[in-house]
XYZ file of C-alpha atoms in Angstrom:
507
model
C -29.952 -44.326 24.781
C -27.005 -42.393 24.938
C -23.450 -41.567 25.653
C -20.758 -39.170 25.300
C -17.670 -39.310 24.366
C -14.882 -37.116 22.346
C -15.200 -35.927 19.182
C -11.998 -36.553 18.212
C -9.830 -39.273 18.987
C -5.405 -38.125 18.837
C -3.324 -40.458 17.757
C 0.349 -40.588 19.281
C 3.148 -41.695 19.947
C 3.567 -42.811 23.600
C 6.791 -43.626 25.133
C 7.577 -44.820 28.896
C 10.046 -43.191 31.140
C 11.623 -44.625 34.031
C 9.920 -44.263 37.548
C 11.960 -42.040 40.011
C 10.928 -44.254 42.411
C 11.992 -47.352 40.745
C 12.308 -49.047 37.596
C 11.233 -49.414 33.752
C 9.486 -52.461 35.113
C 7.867 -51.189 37.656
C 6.554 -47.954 35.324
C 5.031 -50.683 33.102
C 3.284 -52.706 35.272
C 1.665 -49.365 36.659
C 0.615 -48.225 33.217
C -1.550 -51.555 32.619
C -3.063 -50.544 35.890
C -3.758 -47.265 34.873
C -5.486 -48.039 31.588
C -7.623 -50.223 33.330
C -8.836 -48.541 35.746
C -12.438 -46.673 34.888
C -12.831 -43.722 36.619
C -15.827 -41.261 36.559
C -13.755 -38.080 37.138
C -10.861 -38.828 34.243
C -10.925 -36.265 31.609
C -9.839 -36.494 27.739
C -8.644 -39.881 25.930
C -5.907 -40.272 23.998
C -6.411 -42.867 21.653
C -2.997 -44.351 21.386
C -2.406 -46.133 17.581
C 0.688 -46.950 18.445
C 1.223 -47.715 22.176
C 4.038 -50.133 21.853
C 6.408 -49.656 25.063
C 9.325 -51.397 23.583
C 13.304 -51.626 26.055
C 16.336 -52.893 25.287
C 15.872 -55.312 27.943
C 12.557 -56.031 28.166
C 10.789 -58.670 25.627
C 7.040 -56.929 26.820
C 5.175 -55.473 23.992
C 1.878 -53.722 24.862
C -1.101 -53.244 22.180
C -3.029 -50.212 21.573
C -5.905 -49.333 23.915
C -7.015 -46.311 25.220
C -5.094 -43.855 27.514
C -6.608 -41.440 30.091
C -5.217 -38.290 31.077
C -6.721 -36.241 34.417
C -7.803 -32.758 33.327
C -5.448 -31.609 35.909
C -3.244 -32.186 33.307
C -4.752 -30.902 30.681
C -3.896 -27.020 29.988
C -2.830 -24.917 26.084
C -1.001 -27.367 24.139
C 1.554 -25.785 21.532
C 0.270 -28.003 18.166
C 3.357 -30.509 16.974
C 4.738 -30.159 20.513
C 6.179 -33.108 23.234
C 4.811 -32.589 26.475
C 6.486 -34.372 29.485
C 3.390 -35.397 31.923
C 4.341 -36.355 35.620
C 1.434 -38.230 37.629
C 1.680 -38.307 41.255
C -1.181 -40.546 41.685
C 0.816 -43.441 39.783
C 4.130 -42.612 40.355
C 5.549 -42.858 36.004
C 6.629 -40.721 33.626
C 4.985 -40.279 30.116
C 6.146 -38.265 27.052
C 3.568 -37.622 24.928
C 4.409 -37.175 21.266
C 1.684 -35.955 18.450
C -0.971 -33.299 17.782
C -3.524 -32.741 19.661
C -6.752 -31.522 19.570
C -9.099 -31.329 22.020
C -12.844 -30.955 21.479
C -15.904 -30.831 23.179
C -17.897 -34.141 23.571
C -20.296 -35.250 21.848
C -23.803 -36.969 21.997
C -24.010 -40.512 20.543
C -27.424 -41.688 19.899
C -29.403 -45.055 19.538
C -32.339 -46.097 18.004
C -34.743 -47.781 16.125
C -34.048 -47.610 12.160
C -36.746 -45.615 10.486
C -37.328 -47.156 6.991
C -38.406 -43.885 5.656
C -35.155 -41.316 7.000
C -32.879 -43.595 7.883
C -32.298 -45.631 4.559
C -29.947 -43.093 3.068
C -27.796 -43.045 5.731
C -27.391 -46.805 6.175
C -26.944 -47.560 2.947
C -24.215 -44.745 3.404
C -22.358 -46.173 5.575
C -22.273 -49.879 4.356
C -20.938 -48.905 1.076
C -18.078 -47.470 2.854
C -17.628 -50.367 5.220
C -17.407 -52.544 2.527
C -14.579 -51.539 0.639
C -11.532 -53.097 1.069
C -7.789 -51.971 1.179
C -6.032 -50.718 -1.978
C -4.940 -53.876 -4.247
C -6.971 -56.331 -1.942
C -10.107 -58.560 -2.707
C -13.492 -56.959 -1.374
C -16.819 -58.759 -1.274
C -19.557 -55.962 -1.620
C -23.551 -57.224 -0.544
C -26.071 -55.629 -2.311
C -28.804 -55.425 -0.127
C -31.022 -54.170 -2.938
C -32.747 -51.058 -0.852
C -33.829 -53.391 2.030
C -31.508 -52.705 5.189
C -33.480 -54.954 6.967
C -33.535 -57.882 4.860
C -31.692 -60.649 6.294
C -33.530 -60.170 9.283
C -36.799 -59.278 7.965
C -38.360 -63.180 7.725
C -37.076 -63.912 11.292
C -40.036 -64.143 14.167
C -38.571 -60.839 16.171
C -36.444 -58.875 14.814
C -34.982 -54.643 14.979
C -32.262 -52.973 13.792
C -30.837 -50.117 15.941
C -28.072 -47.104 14.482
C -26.198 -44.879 15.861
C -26.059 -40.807 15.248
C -23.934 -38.313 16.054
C -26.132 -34.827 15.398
C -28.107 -36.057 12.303
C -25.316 -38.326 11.027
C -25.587 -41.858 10.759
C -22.228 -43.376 11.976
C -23.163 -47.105 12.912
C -26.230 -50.060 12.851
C -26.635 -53.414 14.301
C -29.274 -55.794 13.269
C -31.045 -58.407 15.640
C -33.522 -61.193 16.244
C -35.021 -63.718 18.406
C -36.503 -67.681 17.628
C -37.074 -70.533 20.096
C -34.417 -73.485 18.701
C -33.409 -76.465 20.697
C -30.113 -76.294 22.683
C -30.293 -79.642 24.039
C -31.830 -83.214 24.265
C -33.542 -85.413 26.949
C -35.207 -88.940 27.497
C -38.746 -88.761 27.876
C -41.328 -91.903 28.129
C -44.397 -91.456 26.663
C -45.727 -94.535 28.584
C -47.027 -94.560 32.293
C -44.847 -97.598 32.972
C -41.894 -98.249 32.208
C -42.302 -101.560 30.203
C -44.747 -99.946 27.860
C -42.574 -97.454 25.594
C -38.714 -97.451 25.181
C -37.378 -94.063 26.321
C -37.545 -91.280 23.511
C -34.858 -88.655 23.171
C -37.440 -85.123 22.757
C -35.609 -81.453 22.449
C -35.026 -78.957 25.050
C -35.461 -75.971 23.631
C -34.256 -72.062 24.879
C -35.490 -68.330 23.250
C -32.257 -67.398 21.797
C -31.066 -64.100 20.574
C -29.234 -63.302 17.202
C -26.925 -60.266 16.482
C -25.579 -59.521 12.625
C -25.117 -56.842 10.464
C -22.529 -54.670 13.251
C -21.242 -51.730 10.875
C -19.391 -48.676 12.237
C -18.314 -46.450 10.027
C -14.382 -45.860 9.508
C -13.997 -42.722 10.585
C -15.787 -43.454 13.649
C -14.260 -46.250 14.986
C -12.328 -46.915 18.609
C -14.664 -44.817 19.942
C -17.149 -47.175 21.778
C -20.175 -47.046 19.378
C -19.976 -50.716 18.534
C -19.930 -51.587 22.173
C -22.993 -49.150 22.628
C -24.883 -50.255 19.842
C -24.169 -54.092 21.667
C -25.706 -53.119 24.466
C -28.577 -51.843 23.026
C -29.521 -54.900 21.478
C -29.000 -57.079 24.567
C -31.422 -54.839 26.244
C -34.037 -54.848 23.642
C -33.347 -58.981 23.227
C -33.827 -59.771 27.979
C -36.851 -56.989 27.502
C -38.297 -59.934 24.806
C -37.268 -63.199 27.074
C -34.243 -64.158 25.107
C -32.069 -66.274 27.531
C -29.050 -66.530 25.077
C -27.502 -64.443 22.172
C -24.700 -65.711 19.429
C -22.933 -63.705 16.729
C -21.200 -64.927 14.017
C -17.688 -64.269 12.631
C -14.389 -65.117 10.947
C -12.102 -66.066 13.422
C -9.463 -63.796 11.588
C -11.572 -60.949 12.544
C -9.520 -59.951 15.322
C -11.398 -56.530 16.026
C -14.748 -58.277 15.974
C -13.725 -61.368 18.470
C -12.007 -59.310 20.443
C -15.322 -56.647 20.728
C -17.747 -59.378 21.525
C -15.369 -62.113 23.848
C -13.264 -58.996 25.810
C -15.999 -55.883 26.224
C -19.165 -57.586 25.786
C -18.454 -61.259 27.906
C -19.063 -64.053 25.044
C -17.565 -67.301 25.130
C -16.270 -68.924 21.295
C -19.266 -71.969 21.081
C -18.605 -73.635 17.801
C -16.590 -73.763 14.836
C -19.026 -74.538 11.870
C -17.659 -74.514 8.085
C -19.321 -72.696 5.595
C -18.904 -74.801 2.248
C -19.576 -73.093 -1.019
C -19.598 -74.408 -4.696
C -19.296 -72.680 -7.798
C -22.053 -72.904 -10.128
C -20.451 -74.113 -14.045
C -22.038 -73.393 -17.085
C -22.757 -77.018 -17.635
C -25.935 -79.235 -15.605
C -23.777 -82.209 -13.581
C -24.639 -85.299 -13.688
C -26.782 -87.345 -10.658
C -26.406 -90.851 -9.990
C -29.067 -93.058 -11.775
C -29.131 -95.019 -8.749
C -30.562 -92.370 -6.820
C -34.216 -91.582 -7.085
C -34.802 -87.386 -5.701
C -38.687 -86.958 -4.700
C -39.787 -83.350 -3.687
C -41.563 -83.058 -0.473
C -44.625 -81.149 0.538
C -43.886 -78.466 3.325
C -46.184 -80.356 5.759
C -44.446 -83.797 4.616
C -41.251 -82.187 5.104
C -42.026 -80.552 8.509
C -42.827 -84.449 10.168
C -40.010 -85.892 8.593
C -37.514 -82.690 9.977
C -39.413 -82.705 13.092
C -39.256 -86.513 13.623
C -35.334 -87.053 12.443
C -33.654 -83.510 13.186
C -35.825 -81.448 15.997
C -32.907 -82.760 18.611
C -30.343 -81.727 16.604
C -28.498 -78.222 17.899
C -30.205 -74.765 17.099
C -33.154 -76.842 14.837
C -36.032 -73.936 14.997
C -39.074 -75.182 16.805
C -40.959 -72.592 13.834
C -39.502 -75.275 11.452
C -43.131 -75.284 9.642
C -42.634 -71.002 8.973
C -39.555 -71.637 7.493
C -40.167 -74.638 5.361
C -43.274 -72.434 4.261
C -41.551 -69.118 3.236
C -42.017 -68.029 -0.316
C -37.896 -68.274 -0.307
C -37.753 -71.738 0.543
C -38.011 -73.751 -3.007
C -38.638 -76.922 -1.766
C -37.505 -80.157 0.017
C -36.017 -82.660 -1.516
C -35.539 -86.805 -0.540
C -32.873 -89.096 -1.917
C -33.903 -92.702 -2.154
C -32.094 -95.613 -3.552
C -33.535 -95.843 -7.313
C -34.507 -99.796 -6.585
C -37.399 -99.660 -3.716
C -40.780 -98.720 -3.149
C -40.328 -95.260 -2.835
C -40.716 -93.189 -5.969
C -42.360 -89.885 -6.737
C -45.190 -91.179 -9.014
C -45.909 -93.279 -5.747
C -45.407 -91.482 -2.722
C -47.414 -91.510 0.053
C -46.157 -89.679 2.459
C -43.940 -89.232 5.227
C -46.304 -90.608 7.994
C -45.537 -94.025 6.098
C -41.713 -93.210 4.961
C -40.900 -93.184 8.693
C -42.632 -96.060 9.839
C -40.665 -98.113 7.145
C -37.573 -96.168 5.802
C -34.870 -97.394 3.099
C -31.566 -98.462 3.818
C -30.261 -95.200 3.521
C -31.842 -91.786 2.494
C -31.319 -88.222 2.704
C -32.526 -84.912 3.069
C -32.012 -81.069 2.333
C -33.949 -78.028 1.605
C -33.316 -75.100 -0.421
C -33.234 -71.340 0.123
C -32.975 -68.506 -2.323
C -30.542 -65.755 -1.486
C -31.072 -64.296 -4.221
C -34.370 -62.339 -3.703
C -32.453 -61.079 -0.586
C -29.483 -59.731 -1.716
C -26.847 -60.419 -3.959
C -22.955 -60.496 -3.824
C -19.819 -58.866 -6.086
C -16.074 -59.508 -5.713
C -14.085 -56.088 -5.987
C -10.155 -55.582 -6.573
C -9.718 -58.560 -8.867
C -6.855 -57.587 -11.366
C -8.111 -57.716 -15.330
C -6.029 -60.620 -15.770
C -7.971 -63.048 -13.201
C -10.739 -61.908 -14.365
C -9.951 -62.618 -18.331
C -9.246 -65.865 -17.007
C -11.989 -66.817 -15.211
C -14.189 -65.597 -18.323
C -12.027 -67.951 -20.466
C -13.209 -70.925 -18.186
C -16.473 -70.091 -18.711
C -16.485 -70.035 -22.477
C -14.617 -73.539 -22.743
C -17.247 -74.473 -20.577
C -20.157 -73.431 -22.748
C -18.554 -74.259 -25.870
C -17.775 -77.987 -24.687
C -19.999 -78.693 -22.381
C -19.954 -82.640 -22.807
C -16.222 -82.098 -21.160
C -17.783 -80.881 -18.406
C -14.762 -78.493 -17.375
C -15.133 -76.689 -13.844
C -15.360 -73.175 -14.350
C -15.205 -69.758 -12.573
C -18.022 -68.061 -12.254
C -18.609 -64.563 -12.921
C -18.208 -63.125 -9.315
C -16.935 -59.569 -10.561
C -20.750 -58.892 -11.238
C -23.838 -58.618 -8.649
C -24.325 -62.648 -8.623
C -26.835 -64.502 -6.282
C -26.625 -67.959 -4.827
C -28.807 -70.914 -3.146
C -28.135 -71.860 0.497
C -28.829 -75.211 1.395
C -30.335 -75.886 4.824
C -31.902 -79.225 6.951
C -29.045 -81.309 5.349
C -29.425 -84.969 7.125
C -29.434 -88.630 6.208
C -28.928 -92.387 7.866
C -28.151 -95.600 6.450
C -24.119 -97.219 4.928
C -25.538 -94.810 1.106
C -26.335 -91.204 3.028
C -23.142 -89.771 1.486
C -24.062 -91.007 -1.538
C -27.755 -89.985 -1.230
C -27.129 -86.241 -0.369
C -23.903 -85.888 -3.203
C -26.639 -86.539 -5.390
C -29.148 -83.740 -3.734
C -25.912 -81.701 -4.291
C -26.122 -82.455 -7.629
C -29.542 -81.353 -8.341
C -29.426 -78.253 -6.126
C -26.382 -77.598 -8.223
C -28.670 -77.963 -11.542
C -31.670 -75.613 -10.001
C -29.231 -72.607 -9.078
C -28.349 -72.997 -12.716
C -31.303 -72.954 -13.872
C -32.250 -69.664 -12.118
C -29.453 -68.346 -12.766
C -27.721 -68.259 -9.136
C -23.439 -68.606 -9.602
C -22.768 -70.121 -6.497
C -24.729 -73.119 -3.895
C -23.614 -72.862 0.009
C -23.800 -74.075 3.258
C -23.105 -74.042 6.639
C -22.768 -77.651 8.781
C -20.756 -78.731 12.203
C -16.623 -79.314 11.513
C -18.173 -82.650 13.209
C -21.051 -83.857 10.744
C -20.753 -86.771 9.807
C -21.955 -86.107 5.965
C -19.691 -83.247 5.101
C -17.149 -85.338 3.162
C -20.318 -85.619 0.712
C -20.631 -82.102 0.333
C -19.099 -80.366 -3.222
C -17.240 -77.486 -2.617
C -13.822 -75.536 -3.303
C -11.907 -74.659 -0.269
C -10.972 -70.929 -2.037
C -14.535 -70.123 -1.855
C -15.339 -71.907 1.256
C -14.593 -71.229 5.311
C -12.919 -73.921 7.111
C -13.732 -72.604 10.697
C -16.431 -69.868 10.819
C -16.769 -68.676 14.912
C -19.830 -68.681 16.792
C -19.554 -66.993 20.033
C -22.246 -67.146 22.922
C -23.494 -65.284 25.441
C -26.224 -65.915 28.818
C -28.450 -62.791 29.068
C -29.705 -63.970 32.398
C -28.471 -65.088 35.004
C -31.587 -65.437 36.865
C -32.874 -68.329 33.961
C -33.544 -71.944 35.489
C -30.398 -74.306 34.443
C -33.804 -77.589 34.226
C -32.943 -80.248 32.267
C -30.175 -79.158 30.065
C -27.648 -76.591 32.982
C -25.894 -73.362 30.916
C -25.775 -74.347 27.215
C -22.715 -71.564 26.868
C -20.591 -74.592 29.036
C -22.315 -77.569 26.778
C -20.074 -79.434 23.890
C -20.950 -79.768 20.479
C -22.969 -81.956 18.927
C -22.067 -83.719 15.797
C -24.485 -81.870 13.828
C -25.983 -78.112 13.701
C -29.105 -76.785 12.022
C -28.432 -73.524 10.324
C -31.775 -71.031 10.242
C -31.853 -69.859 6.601
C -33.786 -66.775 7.635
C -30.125 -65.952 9.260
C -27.708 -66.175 6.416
């Protein structure tokens, strides 16, 4: 898969003229025309940096984008020079300010990542992606030599880069799961007086893009958009009906990629909620009693409470059985009949629950990759080390501390979180508490998750907003327009549900 495009993108200064056949308005409204327009037969582009068209008395202010200039236009170019440019075809007046340079095009190439030649070059271009501006906080991810990684335990998966000549200049990762998308009633009963209605999932092959990188000095030139497209095909040639991306909503260049070039929709605002891990264990209620689950006790129990609930993975049993996932654990009040010495299964836990109870599951990150905050000043940092010294010297204060995120540091991510009953809150603080205790104890600095801005449990959840994400963006897309709407119409058009099921394998 290819494309070409210039070498070398100019930045310039553009300023508008008036129209000789009318006026500054008019010139304008003719230029947003113009840049829209995509015509086979238009020669070089300008990238313009700065394209603000700014009059006394006009309040319009236009944003950078790209600028095509006919090669009729085009002809030896004194360097540092201004140019006047008169177009015929749309009747304005441009003077062109800047250098310019132009080059021959190039080829831009996709494909699949090669393990074996292509490591070096990834690896090249995410360390340069990742640092941040001068004076600025960076977070750098240590994939540890994998590129594939967080993609690598998901059902279908590929990542695609991009080359120009032998260079790496871009990669996007990818994969594909069944999860449910919706909910209907179904009777198990042949009449209708037998069985009360059950609600059973409707469930969609959905596509998953992360990991977009383009390297700096390649950027505004249409690779990410390629490298987008590339992955769509690959996910419709494997019978995904829907992809989603994830972002921060503050990532202007990234929304404005996926929900203006590449049609997605914004879908739902989920918070990511992250705790720091302190040097002391915390302390869990004594009225709560935790029991570890079996993966196959824990698969009936998710698939029996949670397999309705939005993007649950109908693999639920492959990821419950991964060598990452640690284990599932069950909050119970202390006084009942349910107790770990005791327990006989889920089969019976469902057929006569507690009062209240809850449920989450556990997922090392840390065999994946780890994490390191860059462009902390030595002051923060003395006194986040400070923190953590009171904290080991007096533990019995139990003193929050900062942990030491200036070093590669790993974390757990908490998945399946659910509950019922008037104590659920109460019940999953205190699986917070003990996930809290086993990142400690394997040496992990920080526990996270992801859940709905709607769920009904989050208030339980420990975290500090300064590490956390109010409103993380999920953005949608149909592959397919050719897809039966059945039982549940276009999911991209459906509102959320009160709670989400995040996919470990995706984080």
């Amino acid at each position: 898969m290819c494309m070409c495009i210039p070498s070398h993108m100019i930045t310039v200064d553009v300023h508008l003229g008036p129209n000789p056949k009318g006026g500054i308005e008019e010139s304008v409204k003719t230029l947003v025309l113009w840049k829209a327009s995509q015509v086979l037969s238009l020669g070089y582009i300008l990238h313009l940096e700065k394209a603000a068209a700014i009059f006394a008395h006009s309040d319009k202010l236009y944003r950078p984008g790209p600028l095509y200039i006919k090669e009729s236009f085009t002809y030896a170019i004194p360097s540092r020079h201004s140019l006047l440019f008169s177009s015929i075809d749309f009747d304005i007046i441009i003077v062109v300010m800047g250098e310019f340079e132009f080059a021959p095009t190039v080829l831009v190439s996709v494909r699949e990542f090669d393990p074996n030649n292509d490591r070096e070059g990834v690896e090249a271009v995410e360390r340069i992606c990742e640092v941040g501006p001068n004076g600025k906080l960076s977070l750098f991810t240590d994939l540890h030599g994998d590129p594939i990684c967080r993609v690598r335990n998901s059902p279908t998966f590929l990542m695609l880069i991009a080359e120009i000549g032998q260079e790496t200049v871009g990669m996007i990762r990818g994969c594909i799961k069944t999860v449910t998308c919706g909910k209907k009633l179904h009777r198990q009963g042949k009449s209708n007086t037998e069985t009360e209605p059950k609600q059973v999932p409707i469930y969609t092959k959905l596509a998953y893009i992360l990991g977009l990188r383009v390297s700096p000095h390649h950027r505004r030139m249409g690779i990410g958009f390629k490298l987008v497209q590339s992955m769509e095909e690959w996910f419709r040639d494997n019978g995904a009906e829907y992809a989603y991306m994830a972002t921060e909503k503050d990532n202007v260049a990234s929304v404005k990629l996926f929900t203006d070039k590449c049609g997605y929709s914004k879908f739902r605002t989920p918070c990511i909620l992250a705790n720091p891990v302190f040097a002391h264990h915390v302390r869990i209620s004594n009225k709560v009693t935790i029991i570890e689950l079996s993966p196959n006790d824990a698969e009936l129990l998710y698939r029996s409470k949670l397999a309705t609930t939005e993007f649950f993975p109908r693999d639920v049993d492959s990821v419950l059985g991964n060598r990452l996932s640690l284990g599932t654990f069950l909050a119970v009040p202390r006084v009942g009949s349910y107790q770990p010495d005791t327990w006989s299964g889920s089969a019976r836990f469902l057929l006569d629950p507690p009062p209240s109870w809850a449920i989450l599951s556990v997922w090392n990150c840390k065999d994946v990759f780890t994490l390191e905050v860059k462009g902390v000043s030595r002051v923060k940092k003395t006194l986040a080390k400070t923190t953590r010294v009171l904290d080991r010297v007096f533990p019995w204060l139990r003193l929050p501390s900062v942990p030491n995120f200036f070093e590669p540091f790993g974390f757990l991510f908490l998945y399946g979180l659910g509950g019922e009953g008037p104590q659920a809150q109460q019940m999953l603080r205190a699986l917070c508490g003990f996930a809290h205790n086993l990142a400690k104890d394997r040496g992990c600095e920080v526990v996270a998750t992801e859940v709905s801005s709607q769920e009904p449990l989050r208030c339980a959840i420990p975290h500090w907003k300064m590490l956390s994400c109010e409103e993380d963006l999920w953005c949608i897309k149909r592959l397919g327009e050719d897809y039966s709407d059945g039982s549940l119409g276009d999911w991209t058009k459906s509102p959320p549900g009160f709670s989400i099921f995040v996919d470990p394998r995706e984080v």
